[in-house]
CSV table of C-alpha atoms and ligand atoms in Angstrom, one decimal:
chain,number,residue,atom,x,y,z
F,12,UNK,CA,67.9,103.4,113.7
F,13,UNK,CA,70.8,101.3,114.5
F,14,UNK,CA,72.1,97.6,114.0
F,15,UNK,CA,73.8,96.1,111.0
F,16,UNK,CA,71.7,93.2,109.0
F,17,UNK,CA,73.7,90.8,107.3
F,18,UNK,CA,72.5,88.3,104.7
F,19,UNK,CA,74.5,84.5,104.8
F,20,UNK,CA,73.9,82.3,102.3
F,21,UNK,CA,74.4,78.6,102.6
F,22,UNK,CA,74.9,75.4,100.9
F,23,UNK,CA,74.3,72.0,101.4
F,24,UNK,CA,74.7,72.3,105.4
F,25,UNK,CA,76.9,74.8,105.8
F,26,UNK,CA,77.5,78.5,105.5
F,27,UNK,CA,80.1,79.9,103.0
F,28,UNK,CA,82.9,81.6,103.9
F,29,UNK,CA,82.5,84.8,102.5
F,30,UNK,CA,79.2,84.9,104.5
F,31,UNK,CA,80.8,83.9,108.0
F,32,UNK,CA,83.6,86.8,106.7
F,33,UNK,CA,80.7,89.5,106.3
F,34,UNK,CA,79.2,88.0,109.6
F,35,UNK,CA,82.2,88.1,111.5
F,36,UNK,CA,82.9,91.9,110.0
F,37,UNK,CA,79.7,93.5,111.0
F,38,UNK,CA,79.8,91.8,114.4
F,39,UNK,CA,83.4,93.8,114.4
F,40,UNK,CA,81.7,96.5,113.2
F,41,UNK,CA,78.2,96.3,115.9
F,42,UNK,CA,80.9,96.0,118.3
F,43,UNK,CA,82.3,99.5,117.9
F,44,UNK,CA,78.8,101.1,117.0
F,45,UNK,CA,77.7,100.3,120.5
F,46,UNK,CA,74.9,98.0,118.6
F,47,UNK,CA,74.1,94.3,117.1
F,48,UNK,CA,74.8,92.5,114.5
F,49,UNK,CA,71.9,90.2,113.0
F,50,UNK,CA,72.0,87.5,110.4
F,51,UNK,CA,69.4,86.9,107.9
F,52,UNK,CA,69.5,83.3,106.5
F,53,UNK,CA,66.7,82.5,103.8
F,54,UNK,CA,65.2,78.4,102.7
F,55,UNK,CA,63.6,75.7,102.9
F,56,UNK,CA,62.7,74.9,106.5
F,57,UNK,CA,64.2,71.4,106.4
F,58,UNK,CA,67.4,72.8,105.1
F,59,UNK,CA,67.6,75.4,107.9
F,60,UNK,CA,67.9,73.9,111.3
F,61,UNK,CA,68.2,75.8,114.5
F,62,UNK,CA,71.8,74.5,114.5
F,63,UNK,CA,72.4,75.2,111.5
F,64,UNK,CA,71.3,79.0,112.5
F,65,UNK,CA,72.3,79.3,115.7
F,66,UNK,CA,75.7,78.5,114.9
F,67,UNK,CA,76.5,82.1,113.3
F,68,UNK,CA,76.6,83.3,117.5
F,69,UNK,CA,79.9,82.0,116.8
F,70,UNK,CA,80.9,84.6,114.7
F,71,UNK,CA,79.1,87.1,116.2
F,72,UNK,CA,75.6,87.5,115.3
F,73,UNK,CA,73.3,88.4,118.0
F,74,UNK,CA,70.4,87.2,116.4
F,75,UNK,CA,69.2,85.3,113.4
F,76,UNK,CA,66.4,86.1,111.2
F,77,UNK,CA,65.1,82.5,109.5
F,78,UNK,CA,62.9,83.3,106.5
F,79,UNK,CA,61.2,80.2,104.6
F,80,UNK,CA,61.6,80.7,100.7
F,81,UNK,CA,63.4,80.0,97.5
F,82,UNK,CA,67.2,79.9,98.1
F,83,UNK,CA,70.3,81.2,96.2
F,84,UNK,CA,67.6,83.6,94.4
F,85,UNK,CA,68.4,87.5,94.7
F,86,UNK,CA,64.7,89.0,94.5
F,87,UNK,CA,63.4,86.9,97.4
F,88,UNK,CA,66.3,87.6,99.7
F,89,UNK,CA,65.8,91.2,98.6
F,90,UNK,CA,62.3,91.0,100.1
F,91,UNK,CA,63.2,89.6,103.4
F,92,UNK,CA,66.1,91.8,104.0
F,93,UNK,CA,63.9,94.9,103.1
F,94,UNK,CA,60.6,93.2,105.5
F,95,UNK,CA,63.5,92.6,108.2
F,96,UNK,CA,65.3,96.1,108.1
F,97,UNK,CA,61.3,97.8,107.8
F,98,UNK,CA,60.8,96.1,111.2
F,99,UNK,CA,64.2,96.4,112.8
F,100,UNK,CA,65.3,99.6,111.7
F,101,UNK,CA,68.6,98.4,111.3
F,102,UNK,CA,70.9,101.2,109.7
F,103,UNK,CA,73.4,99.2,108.0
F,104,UNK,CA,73.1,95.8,105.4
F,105,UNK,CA,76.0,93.8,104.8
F,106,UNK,CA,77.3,91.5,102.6
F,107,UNK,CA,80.3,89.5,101.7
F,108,UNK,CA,80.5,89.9,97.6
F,109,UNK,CA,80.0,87.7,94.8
F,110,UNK,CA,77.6,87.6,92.1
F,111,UNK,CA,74.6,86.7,94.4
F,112,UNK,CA,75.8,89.3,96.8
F,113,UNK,CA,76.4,92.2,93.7
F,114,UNK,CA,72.6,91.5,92.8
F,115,UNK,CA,70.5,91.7,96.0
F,116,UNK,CA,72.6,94.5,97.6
F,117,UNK,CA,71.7,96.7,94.3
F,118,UNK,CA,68.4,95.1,94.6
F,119,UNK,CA,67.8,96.4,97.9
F,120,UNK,CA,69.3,99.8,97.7
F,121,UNK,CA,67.1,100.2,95.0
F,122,UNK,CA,63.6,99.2,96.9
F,123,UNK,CA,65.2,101.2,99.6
F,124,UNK,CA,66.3,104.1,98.2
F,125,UNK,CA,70.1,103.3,100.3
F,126,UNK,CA,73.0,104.6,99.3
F,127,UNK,CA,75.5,101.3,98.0
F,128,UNK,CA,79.0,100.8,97.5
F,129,UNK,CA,80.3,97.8,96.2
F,130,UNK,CA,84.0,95.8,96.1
F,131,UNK,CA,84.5,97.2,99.1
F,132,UNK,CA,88.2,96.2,101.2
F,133,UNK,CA,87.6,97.7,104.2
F,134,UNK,CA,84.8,99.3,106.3
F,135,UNK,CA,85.9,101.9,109.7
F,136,UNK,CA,83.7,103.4,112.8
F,137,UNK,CA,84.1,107.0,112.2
F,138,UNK,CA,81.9,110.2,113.8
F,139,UNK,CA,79.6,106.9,114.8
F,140,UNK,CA,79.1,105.5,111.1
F,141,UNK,CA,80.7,103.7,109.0
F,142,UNK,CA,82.6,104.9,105.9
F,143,UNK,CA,83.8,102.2,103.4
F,144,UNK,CA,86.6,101.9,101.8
F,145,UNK,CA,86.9,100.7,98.1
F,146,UNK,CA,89.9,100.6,95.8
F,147,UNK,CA,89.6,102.5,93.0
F,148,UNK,CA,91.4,103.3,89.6
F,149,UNK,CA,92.4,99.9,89.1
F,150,UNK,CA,93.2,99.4,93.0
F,151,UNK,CA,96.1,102.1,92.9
F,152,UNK,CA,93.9,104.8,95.2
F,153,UNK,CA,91.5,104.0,97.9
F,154,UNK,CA,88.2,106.0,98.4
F,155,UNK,CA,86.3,106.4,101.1
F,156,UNK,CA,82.5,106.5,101.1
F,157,UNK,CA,79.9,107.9,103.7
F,158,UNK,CA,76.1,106.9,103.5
F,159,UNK,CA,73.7,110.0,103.5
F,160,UNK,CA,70.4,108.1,103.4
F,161,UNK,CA,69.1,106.3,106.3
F,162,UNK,CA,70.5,102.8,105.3
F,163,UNK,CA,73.5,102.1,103.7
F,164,UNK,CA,74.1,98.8,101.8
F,165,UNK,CA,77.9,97.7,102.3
F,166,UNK,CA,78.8,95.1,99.7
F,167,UNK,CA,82.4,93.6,100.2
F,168,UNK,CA,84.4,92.2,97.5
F,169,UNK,CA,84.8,88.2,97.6
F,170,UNK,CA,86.1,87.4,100.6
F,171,UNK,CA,88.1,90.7,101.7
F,172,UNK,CA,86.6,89.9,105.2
F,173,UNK,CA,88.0,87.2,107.4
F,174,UNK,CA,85.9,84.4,109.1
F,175,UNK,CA,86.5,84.6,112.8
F,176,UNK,CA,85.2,82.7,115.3
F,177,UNK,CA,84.6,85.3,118.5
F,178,UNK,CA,83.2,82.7,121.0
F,179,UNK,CA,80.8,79.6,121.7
F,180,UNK,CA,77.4,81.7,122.6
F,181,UNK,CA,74.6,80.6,119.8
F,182,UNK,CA,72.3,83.5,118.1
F,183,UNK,CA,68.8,83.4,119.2
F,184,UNK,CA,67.1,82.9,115.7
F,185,UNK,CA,63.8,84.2,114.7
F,186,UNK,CA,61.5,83.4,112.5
F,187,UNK,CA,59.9,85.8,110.0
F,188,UNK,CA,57.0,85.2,107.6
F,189,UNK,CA,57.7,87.5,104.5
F,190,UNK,CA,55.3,87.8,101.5
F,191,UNK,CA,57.1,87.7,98.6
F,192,UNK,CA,56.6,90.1,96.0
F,193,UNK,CA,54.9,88.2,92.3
F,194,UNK,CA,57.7,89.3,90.6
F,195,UNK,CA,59.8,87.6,92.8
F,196,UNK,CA,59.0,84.1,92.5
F,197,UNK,CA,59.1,84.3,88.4
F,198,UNK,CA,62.1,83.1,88.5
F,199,UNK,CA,62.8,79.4,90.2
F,200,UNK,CA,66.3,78.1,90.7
F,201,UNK,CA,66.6,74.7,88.7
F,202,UNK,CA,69.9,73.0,89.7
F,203,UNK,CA,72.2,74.3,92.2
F,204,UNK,CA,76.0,73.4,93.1
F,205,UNK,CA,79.1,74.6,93.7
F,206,UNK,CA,81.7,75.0,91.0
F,207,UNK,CA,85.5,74.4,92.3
F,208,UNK,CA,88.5,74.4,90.5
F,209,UNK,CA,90.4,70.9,90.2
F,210,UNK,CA,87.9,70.0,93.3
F,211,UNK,CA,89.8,72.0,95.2
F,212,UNK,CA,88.8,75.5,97.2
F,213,UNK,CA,91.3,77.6,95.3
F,214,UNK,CA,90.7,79.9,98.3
F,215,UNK,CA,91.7,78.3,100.7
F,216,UNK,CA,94.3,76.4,98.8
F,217,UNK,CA,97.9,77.6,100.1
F,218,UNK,CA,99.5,76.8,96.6
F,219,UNK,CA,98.0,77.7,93.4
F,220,UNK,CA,100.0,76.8,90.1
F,221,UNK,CA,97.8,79.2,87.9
F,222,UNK,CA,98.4,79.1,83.9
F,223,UNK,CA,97.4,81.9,81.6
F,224,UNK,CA,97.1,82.2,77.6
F,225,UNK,CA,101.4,81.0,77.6
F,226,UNK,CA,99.9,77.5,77.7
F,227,UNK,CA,98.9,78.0,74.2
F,228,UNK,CA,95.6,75.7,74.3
F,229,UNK,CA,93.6,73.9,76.8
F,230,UNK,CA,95.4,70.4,77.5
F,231,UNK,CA,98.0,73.1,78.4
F,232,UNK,CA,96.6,72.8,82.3
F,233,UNK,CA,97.7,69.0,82.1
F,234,UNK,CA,100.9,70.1,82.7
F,235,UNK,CA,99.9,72.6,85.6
F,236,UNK,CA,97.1,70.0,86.9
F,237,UNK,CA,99.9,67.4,87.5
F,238,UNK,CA,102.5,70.3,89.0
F,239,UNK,CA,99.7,71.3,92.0
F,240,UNK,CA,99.3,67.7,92.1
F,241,UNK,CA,103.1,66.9,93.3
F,242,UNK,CA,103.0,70.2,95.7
F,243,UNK,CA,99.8,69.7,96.8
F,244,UNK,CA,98.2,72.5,95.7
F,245,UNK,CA,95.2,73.8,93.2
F,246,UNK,CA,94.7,75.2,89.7
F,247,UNK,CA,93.9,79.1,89.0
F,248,UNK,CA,93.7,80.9,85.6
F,249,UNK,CA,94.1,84.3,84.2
F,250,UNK,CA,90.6,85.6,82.4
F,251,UNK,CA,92.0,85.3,78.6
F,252,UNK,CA,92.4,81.4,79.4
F,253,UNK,CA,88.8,81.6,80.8
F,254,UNK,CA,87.1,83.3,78.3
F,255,UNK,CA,88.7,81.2,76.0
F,256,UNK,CA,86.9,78.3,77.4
F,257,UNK,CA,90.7,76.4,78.4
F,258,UNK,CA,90.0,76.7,82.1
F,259,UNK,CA,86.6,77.2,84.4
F,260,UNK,CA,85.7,80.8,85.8
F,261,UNK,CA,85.6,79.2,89.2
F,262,UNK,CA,89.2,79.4,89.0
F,263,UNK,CA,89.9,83.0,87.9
F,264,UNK,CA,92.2,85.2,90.1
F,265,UNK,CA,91.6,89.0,89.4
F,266,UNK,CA,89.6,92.0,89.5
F,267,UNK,CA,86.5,90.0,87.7
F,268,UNK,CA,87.1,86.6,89.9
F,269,UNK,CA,88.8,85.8,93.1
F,270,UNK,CA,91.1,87.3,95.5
F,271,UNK,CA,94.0,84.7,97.1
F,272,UNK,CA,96.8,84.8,99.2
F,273,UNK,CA,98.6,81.5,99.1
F,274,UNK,CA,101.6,81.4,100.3
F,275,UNK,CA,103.0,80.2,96.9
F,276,UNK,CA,101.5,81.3,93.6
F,277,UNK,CA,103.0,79.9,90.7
F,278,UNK,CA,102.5,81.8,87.6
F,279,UNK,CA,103.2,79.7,84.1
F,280,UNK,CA,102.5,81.6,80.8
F,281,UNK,CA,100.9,84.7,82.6
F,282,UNK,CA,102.1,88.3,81.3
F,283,UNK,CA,100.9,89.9,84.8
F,284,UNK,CA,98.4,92.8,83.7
F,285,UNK,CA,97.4,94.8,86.5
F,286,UNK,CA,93.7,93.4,86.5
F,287,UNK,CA,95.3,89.6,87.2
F,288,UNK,CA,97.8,91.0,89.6
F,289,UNK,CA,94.9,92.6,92.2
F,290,UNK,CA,93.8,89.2,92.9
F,291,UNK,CA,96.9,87.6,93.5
F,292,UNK,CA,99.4,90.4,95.0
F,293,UNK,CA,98.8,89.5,98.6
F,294,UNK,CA,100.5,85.9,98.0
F,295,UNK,CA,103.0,85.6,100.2
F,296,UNK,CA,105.8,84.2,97.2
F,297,UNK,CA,105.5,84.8,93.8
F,298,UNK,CA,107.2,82.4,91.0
F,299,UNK,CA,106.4,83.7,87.5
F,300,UNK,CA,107.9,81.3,84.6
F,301,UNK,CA,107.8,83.4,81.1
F,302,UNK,CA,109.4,83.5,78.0
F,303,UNK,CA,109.3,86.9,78.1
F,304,UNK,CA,111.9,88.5,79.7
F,305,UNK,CA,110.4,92.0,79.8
F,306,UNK,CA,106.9,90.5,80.7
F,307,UNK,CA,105.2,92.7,83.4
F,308,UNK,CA,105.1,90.0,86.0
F,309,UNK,CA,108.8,89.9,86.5
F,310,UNK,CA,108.2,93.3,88.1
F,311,UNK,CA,106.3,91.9,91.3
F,312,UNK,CA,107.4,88.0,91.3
F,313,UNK,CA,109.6,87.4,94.4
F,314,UNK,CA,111.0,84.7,91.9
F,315,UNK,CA,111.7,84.8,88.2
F,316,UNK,CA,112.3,82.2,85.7
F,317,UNK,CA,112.5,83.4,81.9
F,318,UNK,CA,112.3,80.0,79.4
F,319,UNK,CA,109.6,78.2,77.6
F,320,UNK,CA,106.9,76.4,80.7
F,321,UNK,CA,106.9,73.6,78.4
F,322,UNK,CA,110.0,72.6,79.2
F,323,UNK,CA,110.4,73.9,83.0
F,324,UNK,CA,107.0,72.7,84.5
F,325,UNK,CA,107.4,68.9,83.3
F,326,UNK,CA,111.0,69.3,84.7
F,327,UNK,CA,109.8,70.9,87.9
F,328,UNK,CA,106.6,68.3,88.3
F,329,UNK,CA,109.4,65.4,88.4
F,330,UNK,CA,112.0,67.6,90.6
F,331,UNK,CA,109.3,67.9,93.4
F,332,UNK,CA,108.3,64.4,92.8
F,333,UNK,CA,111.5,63.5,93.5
F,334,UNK,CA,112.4,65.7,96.4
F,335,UNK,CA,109.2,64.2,98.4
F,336,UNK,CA,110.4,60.8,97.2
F,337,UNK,CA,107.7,59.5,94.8
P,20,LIG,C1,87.7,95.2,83.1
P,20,LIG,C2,88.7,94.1,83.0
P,20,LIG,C3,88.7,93.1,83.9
P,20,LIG,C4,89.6,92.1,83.8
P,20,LIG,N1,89.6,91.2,84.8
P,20,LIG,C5,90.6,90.2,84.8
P,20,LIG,C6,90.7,89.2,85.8
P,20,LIG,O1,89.9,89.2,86.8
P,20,LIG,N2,91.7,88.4,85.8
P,20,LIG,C7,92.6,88.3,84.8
P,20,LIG,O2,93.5,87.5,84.8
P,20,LIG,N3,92.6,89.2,83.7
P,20,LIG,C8,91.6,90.2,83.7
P,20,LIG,N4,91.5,91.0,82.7
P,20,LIG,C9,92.3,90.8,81.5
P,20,LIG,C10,93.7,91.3,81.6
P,20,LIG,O3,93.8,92.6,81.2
P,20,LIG,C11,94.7,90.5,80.7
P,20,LIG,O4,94.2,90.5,79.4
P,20,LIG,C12,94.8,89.0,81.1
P,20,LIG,O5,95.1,88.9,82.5
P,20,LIG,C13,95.9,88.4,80.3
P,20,LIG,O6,96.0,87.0,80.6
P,20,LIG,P1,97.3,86.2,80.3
P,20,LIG,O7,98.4,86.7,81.2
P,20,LIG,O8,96.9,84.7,80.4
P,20,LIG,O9,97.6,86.4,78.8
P,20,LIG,P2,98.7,87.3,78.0
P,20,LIG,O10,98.6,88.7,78.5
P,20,LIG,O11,98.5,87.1,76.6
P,20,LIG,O12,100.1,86.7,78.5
P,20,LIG,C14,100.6,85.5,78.1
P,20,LIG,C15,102.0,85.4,78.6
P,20,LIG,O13,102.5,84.1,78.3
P,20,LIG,C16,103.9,84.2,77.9
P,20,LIG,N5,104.2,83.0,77.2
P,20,LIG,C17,103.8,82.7,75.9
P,20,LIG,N6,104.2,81.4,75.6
P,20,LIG,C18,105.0,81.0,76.7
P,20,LIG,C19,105.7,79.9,76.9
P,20,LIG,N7,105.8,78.8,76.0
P,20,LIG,N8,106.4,79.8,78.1
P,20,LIG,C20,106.4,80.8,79.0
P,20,LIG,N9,105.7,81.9,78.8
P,20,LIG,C21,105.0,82.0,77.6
P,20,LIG,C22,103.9,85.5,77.1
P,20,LIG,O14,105.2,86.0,77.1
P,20,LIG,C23,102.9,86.4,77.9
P,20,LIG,O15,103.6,87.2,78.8
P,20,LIG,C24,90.5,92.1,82.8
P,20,LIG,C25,90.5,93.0,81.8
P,20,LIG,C26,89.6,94.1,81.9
P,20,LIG,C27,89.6,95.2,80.8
């Protein structure tokens, strides 16, 4: 057995990132194995083109397995990975995180009978296999974890792999008939879109002005909405202020949403609990405005401003509107 398999979802044209990321990783990964790294993509044929396909060579898939079917569905994609790996033997699946991710990786180490290990940060070549690395104990340790069985299902947390582009050669893509199982197709995808913060890709934003439960209701992001505006930047939120309904999930930073690294986060009204703070730590400067002067995030910003946000983000909004002379 060798070879890694790794399942890329796409949208509307285009691959996400976190797929090119996972990509891009197990060609890394191939690479040191001595072995390939294949793609699986999985849709209708019109939405597929060999383009389209081909274009993951780019970030290092060998080849790529085209399977016709339902898309953005786990069960279905769980099928075609487990037909593909059944005839390719390959020793490893890969995937780049997320909900979708989460649910077929657990849904094919289960028809599998694989070993899994989700959220995972990092993944190393050691003794010729790979051992992935996953934060644990709210990201203060890091374990390490070896797969017994023959395959082992890698799932990455949302995007803790980096798209790269590794050359211009396109994939050779296949195509594979798979028969679905019945259960499979019970469930049909209805509407399907992408939800973004503010219309922006907080992601790849490189400021974020995020608000937490300090903004004291929902019109409270006006205020924020209008201060990314003048920088140029997007809207994030802490969970309370999403599971209060003030904000969308899209736009969650932390150990249940998304990982950044701007190179400015701006936090208004956010206390800094450990569970917010894995998802934004990496950010290359930290401003925290709280009343609170003993408030946990004052113990990692780079920046600290203790007062009330309703009265420093207005003032700040017109001070940068100022400075870039609107
Ligand atoms: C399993 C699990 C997973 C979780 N995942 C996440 C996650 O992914 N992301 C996440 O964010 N949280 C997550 N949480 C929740 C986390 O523990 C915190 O409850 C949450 O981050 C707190 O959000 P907050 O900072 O908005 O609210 P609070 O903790 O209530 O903080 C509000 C802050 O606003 C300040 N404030 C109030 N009024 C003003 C004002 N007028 N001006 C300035 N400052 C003001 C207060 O001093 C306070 O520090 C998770 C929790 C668990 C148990």
């Amino acid at each position: 057995m060798s070879g890694i398999l790794v399942y890329a979802l796409h949208h509307d044209g285009a691959f996400n990132k976190n797929s090119l990321g996972a990509v891009s990783e197990g060609a890394r990964l191939a690479s040191e194995l001595g072995t390939e790294c294949h793609a699986l993509v999985l849709g209708e044929a019109a939405g597929l083109p060999d383009e389209l396909c081909a274009s993951l060579g780019r970030f290092g898939a060998t080849k790529v397995f085209r399977v016709e079917g339902p898309e953005g569905l786990a069960q279905p994609i769980v099928d075609a990975m487990a037909t593909v790996i059944g005839d390719g033997g390959h020793e490893y699946a890969l995937f780049g995180g997320g909900l979708l991710g989460f649910e077929i990786g657990a849904g094919l180490s289960a028809r599998l009978d694989a070993g899994v290990c989700m959220e995972v940060t990092n993944v190393r070549v050691e003794d010729a296999k790979l051992v992935a690395e996953r934060p644990i104990l709210q990201d203060s340790q890091v374990s390490d974890v070896h797969y017994a069985s023959g395959v082992g299902v890698i799932i990455g947390r949302l995007n803790a792999f980096e798209a790269r582009e590794s050359g211009d050669a396109d994939a050779v893509v296949e195509d594979v008939a798979v028969e679905f199982a019945p259960h499979s197709l019970r469930a049909t995808m209805v509407t399907r879109g992408e939800q973004r913060g503010a219309d922006v890709n907080i992601e790849d934003a490189d400021i974020l002005v995020a608000g937490g439960r300090g903004l004291g209701k929902a019109e409270g992001f006006e205020q924020l909405e209008a201060l990314a505006g003048a920088l140029g930047g997007a809207v994030a939120a802490t969970r309370a202020v999403v599971d209060a309904g003030w904000f969308s999930y899209a736009a969650q930073i932390g150990q249940t949403g998304k990982t950044v690294s701007p190179k400015l986060y701006l936090a208004a009204g956010i206390s800094g609990a450990i569970q917010h703070k894995v998802g934004m730590q990496g950010s290359e400067n930290i401003v925290a405005i709280n009343k609170d002067a003993n408030a946990p995030i004052f113990e990692f910003a780079d920046l600290g401003i203790v007062g009330d946000l309703n009265k420093i983000v207005p003032r700040l909004t017109e001070a940068v509107k100022a400075r870039k002379g609107g």
